[in-house]
Short mmCIF file of C-alpha atoms in Angstrom, two decimals:
data_model
loop_
_atom_site.label_atom_id
_atom_site.label_comp_id
_atom_site.label_asym_id
_atom_site.label_seq_id
_atom_site.Cartn_x
_atom_site.Cartn_y
_atom_site.Cartn_z
CA MET Q 1 -10.18 60.90 96.81
CA GLU Q 2 -9.31 60.91 100.50
CA ASN Q 3 -11.66 62.36 103.05
CA ALA Q 4 -9.94 65.59 104.11
CA GLN Q 5 -12.54 67.12 106.40
CA ARG Q 6 -11.30 69.55 109.04
CA LYS Q 7 -13.02 69.70 112.39
CA PRO Q 8 -12.43 71.07 115.88
CA TYR Q 9 -11.08 68.92 118.70
CA ILE Q 10 -10.54 69.81 122.34
CA VAL Q 11 -7.25 68.92 124.05
CA ARG Q 12 -8.42 66.65 126.86
CA SER Q 13 -5.08 65.37 128.14
CA VAL Q 14 -1.37 66.02 127.72
CA GLN Q 15 1.00 63.54 129.33
CA ILE Q 16 4.75 63.11 129.26
CA ASP Q 17 6.10 59.81 127.98
CA ALA Q 18 9.74 58.80 127.45
CA ASP Q 19 12.38 60.36 125.18
CA GLY Q 20 10.92 63.89 125.11
CA VAL Q 21 7.59 62.66 123.76
CA LYS Q 22 4.21 64.01 124.82
CA VAL Q 23 0.96 62.09 124.48
CA PHE Q 24 -1.97 64.24 123.33
CA ILE Q 25 -5.59 63.09 123.66
CA LEU Q 26 -7.98 65.09 121.48
CA GLU Q 27 -11.76 64.87 121.85
CA PRO Q 28 -14.07 65.85 118.96
CA LYS Q 29 -16.15 68.88 119.89
CA ASP Q 30 -19.26 67.40 118.31
CA GLY Q 31 -18.69 63.98 119.87
CA GLN Q 32 -18.17 62.35 116.46
CA ASN Q 33 -14.66 61.11 115.83
CA ILE Q 34 -13.36 61.04 112.26
CA ALA Q 35 -13.54 57.67 110.51
CA PHE Q 36 -10.06 56.41 109.67
CA LYS Q 37 -8.16 53.24 108.90
CA PRO Q 38 -5.54 52.09 111.41
CA GLY Q 39 -2.16 53.38 110.24
CA GLN Q 40 -3.36 56.67 108.74
CA PHE Q 41 -2.33 60.20 109.72
CA VAL Q 42 -3.97 63.62 110.00
CA LYS Q 43 -2.88 67.23 109.89
CA ILE Q 44 -3.16 69.01 113.25
CA TYR Q 45 -3.76 72.77 113.00
CA ASP Q 46 -3.36 75.40 115.71
CA GLU Q 47 -6.40 77.13 117.15
CA LYS Q 48 -6.24 79.84 114.44
CA GLU Q 49 -6.11 77.20 111.68
CA GLU Q 50 -2.95 78.83 110.32
CA LYS Q 51 -0.09 76.42 111.07
CA PHE Q 52 -0.11 72.65 110.92
CA ARG Q 53 1.97 69.51 110.97
CA PRO Q 54 1.08 65.92 109.97
CA TYR Q 55 1.03 63.27 112.70
CA SER Q 56 0.18 59.58 112.66
CA ILE Q 57 -2.79 58.52 114.79
CA ALA Q 58 -1.81 56.28 117.71
CA SER Q 59 -5.35 55.40 118.82
CA ASN Q 60 -7.50 52.85 117.05
CA PRO Q 61 -10.70 53.55 115.06
CA GLU Q 62 -12.87 51.99 117.76
CA GLU Q 63 -11.98 54.74 120.26
CA THR Q 64 -13.95 57.97 120.64
CA ASN Q 65 -10.89 60.24 120.87
CA LEU Q 66 -7.68 60.66 118.89
CA GLU Q 67 -4.28 60.01 120.44
CA PHE Q 68 -0.89 61.25 119.21
CA LEU Q 69 2.71 60.67 120.28
CA ILE Q 70 4.63 63.84 119.47
CA LYS Q 71 8.30 64.40 120.16
CA MET Q 72 9.11 67.91 121.34
CA VAL Q 73 11.96 68.55 118.90
CA GLY Q 74 12.02 72.34 119.28
CA GLY Q 75 10.58 73.14 115.87
CA GLU Q 76 8.05 75.93 115.33
CA PHE Q 77 4.97 73.74 115.64
CA THR Q 78 6.22 71.44 118.40
CA THR Q 79 7.28 74.51 120.40
CA TYR Q 80 3.70 75.70 120.06
CA LEU Q 81 2.28 72.30 121.07
CA ASP Q 82 4.62 72.23 124.05
CA THR Q 83 2.69 75.18 125.49
CA VAL Q 84 -0.83 74.03 124.59
CA ALA Q 85 -3.07 73.74 127.65
CA VAL Q 86 -5.84 71.26 128.31
CA GLY Q 87 -9.08 72.74 126.98
CA THR Q 88 -7.49 74.35 123.93
CA THR Q 89 -9.29 73.84 120.62
CA LEU Q 90 -7.16 72.46 117.81
CA TYR Q 91 -8.28 71.44 114.34
CA VAL Q 92 -7.81 68.06 112.72
CA GLU Q 93 -7.85 67.47 108.97
CA GLY Q 94 -8.03 63.98 107.55
CA PRO Q 95 -7.73 61.09 107.55
CA LEU Q 96 -4.86 60.96 105.08
CA GLY Q 97 -2.34 58.46 103.79
CA HIS Q 98 -2.19 55.05 102.18
CA PHE Q 99 -0.33 53.39 105.06
CA LYS Q 100 -3.19 51.14 106.15
CA PHE Q 101 -3.49 47.76 107.81
CA LYS Q 102 -4.85 44.98 105.62
CA ASP Q 103 -6.58 42.29 107.68
CA ARG Q 104 -7.05 39.84 104.79
CA ASP Q 105 -4.75 38.25 102.24
CA GLU Q 106 -5.08 38.80 98.49
CA SER Q 107 -7.85 36.21 98.23
CA GLY Q 108 -9.88 38.07 100.83
CA THR Q 109 -10.54 34.84 102.71
CA LYS Q 110 -7.59 34.19 105.01
CA PRO Q 111 -6.27 36.38 107.81
CA SER Q 112 -3.24 38.37 106.74
CA ASN Q 113 -0.13 37.51 108.75
CA CYS Q 114 1.89 40.66 109.29
CA GLY Q 115 5.23 41.96 110.40
CA PHE Q 116 5.56 45.45 111.85
CA ILE Q 117 8.72 47.51 112.32
CA ALA Q 118 9.03 50.87 114.06
CA GLY Q 119 11.66 53.21 115.42
CA GLY Q 120 10.99 56.02 117.88
CA THR Q 121 7.61 57.73 117.47
CA GLY Q 122 7.09 55.54 114.39
CA ILE Q 123 5.39 53.29 116.90
CA ALA Q 124 2.26 55.50 116.70
CA PRO Q 125 0.56 53.96 113.62
CA ILE Q 126 1.61 50.48 114.73
CA LEU Q 127 -0.15 51.06 118.06
CA SER Q 128 -3.25 52.07 116.12
CA ILE Q 129 -3.11 48.84 114.12
CA LEU Q 130 -2.45 46.63 117.14
CA GLY Q 131 -5.21 48.34 119.10
CA HIS Q 132 -7.59 47.66 116.21
CA ILE Q 133 -6.54 44.00 116.09
CA SER Q 134 -7.12 43.69 119.82
CA LYS Q 135 -10.52 45.41 119.82
CA THR Q 136 -11.92 43.56 116.82
CA GLY Q 137 -10.41 40.13 117.49
CA ILE Q 138 -8.82 39.88 114.06
CA ARG Q 139 -7.13 36.52 113.61
CA GLY Q 140 -3.62 36.15 112.25
CA ASP Q 141 0.00 35.89 113.30
CA PHE Q 142 1.79 39.13 114.12
CA VAL Q 143 5.36 40.09 114.95
CA PHE Q 144 6.50 43.60 115.86
CA PHE Q 145 10.13 44.77 115.87
CA TYR Q 146 10.53 47.94 117.95
CA SER Q 147 13.88 49.76 117.84
CA ILE Q 148 14.85 52.15 120.64
CA ARG Q 149 18.14 53.61 121.80
CA THR Q 150 17.88 52.63 125.47
CA LYS Q 151 15.34 51.00 127.78
CA ALA Q 152 14.47 54.46 129.09
CA ASP Q 153 13.40 55.53 125.59
CA MET Q 154 10.63 52.94 125.31
CA LEU Q 155 7.30 54.58 124.54
CA GLN Q 156 3.91 53.33 125.74
CA LYS Q 157 5.48 50.53 127.75
CA GLU Q 158 2.32 49.55 129.65
CA LYS Q 159 0.15 49.64 126.53
CA LEU Q 160 2.57 47.40 124.65
CA ALA Q 161 2.58 44.88 127.49
CA ARG Q 162 -1.22 44.90 127.55
CA LEU Q 163 -1.49 44.42 123.79
CA GLU Q 164 0.90 41.49 123.93
CA ARG Q 165 -1.35 39.89 126.54
CA GLU Q 166 -4.56 40.61 124.63
CA ILE Q 167 -3.47 39.56 121.14
CA LYS Q 168 -2.91 35.83 121.24
CA ASN Q 169 -0.52 35.52 118.29
CA LEU Q 170 1.53 38.70 118.79
CA LYS Q 171 5.25 38.66 119.48
CA ILE Q 172 7.02 41.93 120.26
CA ILE Q 173 10.78 42.02 119.74
CA TYR Q 174 12.57 44.95 121.33
CA THR Q 175 16.05 45.95 120.25
CA LEU Q 176 18.35 48.50 121.89
CA THR Q 177 20.82 50.40 119.73
CA ARG Q 178 22.85 52.30 122.34
CA GLU Q 179 23.07 50.16 125.44
CA SER Q 180 23.44 46.56 126.56
CA PRO Q 181 21.99 46.44 130.08
CA GLU Q 182 22.57 43.52 132.37
CA GLY Q 183 19.73 41.01 132.19
CA TRP Q 184 18.37 42.36 128.90
CA LYS Q 185 16.54 39.57 127.07
CA GLY Q 186 15.75 41.38 123.84
CA GLU Q 187 17.84 42.06 120.76
CA LEU Q 188 20.74 44.50 120.48
CA GLY Q 189 21.66 46.73 117.55
CA ARG Q 190 19.79 48.10 114.58
CA ILE Q 191 17.11 46.02 112.90
CA ASP Q 192 18.40 44.30 109.78
CA GLY Q 193 17.67 41.29 107.62
CA LYS Q 194 19.66 38.94 109.85
CA MET Q 195 17.70 39.98 112.94
CA ILE Q 196 14.41 39.54 111.12
CA ALA Q 197 15.38 36.14 109.70
CA ARG Q 198 16.39 34.68 113.05
CA ASN Q 199 13.13 35.74 114.68
CA VAL Q 200 10.64 35.10 111.85
CA TYR Q 201 10.60 31.79 109.98
CA ASP Q 202 8.04 32.84 107.34
CA THR Q 203 9.28 36.32 106.49
CA ALA Q 204 8.35 36.10 102.80
CA ASN Q 205 4.75 35.09 103.49
CA ARG Q 206 3.88 38.19 105.53
CA HIS Q 207 2.78 41.71 104.76
CA TRP Q 208 5.22 44.20 106.30
CA LEU Q 209 4.39 47.68 107.57
CA MET Q 210 7.16 49.99 108.79
CA CYS Q 211 7.34 53.47 110.23
CA GLY Q 212 10.45 55.35 111.32
CA PRO Q 213 13.36 57.42 110.01
CA LEU Q 214 13.39 57.34 106.20
CA LYS Q 215 16.92 55.94 106.01
CA MET Q 216 15.91 53.08 108.28
CA VAL Q 217 12.72 52.04 106.48
CA THR Q 218 14.09 52.33 102.94
CA SER Q 219 17.09 50.21 103.89
CA LEU Q 220 14.87 47.61 105.54
CA LYS Q 221 12.61 47.42 102.50
CA LYS Q 222 15.60 46.34 100.43
CA GLU Q 223 16.57 43.74 103.03
CA LEU Q 224 13.03 42.36 103.20
CA VAL Q 225 12.96 42.01 99.42
CA GLU Q 226 16.29 40.16 99.63
CA LEU Q 227 14.61 37.81 102.12
CA GLY Q 228 11.98 36.97 99.52
CA VAL Q 229 9.22 39.44 100.37
CA SER Q 230 7.56 40.82 97.25
CA GLU Q 231 7.70 44.62 97.02
CA ASP Q 232 3.92 44.95 96.98
CA LYS Q 233 3.83 43.40 100.46
CA VAL Q 234 6.00 46.13 101.99
CA LYS Q 235 4.55 49.50 102.99
CA PHE Q 236 6.34 52.21 104.91
CA GLU Q 237 6.22 55.78 106.11
CA GLY Q 238 9.36 57.68 107.00
CA TRP Q 239 10.70 61.08 107.87
CA GLY Q 240 13.99 62.94 107.80
#
């Protein structure tokens, strides 16, 4: 059974990122962060513990606070979060979810080479995983496909650049779906099997973790299987 404790956190920082996304930093009131696996999510409750929404954790387990990337979509709960001030007490329940990073292969002896795919705020759990890899020095070979509409929509740009410097065997492949700017060196168009195959020579030998719109990740799971990846090596979380 999953650990579903609920505890109070103080909003320590709210910053604006790209594409209508706000970055929330929550600090545990008792100084003890929840123990979670990179990739998991929690439920965030309002200060009255009445309304909640699930959000993937963007920070890694080695940090003392929790970080979230939340798009202000105009729904009931995001409208509430859009007005939350620093110092407000919110409640966090979790961790939850089976979307977890596996740092070893099936034998438990060799590092697990991985492929990651994300669209939009689906980058949050991937950032948690990459942050964990960086902090703990996990060995392996990692490739991350990140789909965004335009360059201006890229989330956590500086953090991604830092992670790519810190993790020796990490390659980040950016793809734009709605523009083709002059001098762009990344990919163009939606992620598909052809894009994956031309960038990754050992697709079938990797574990794949994906997070993004449900239509996107379910379609990509089929394409990964067609590329020879066994279904048990593909995990995803989606919405919509």
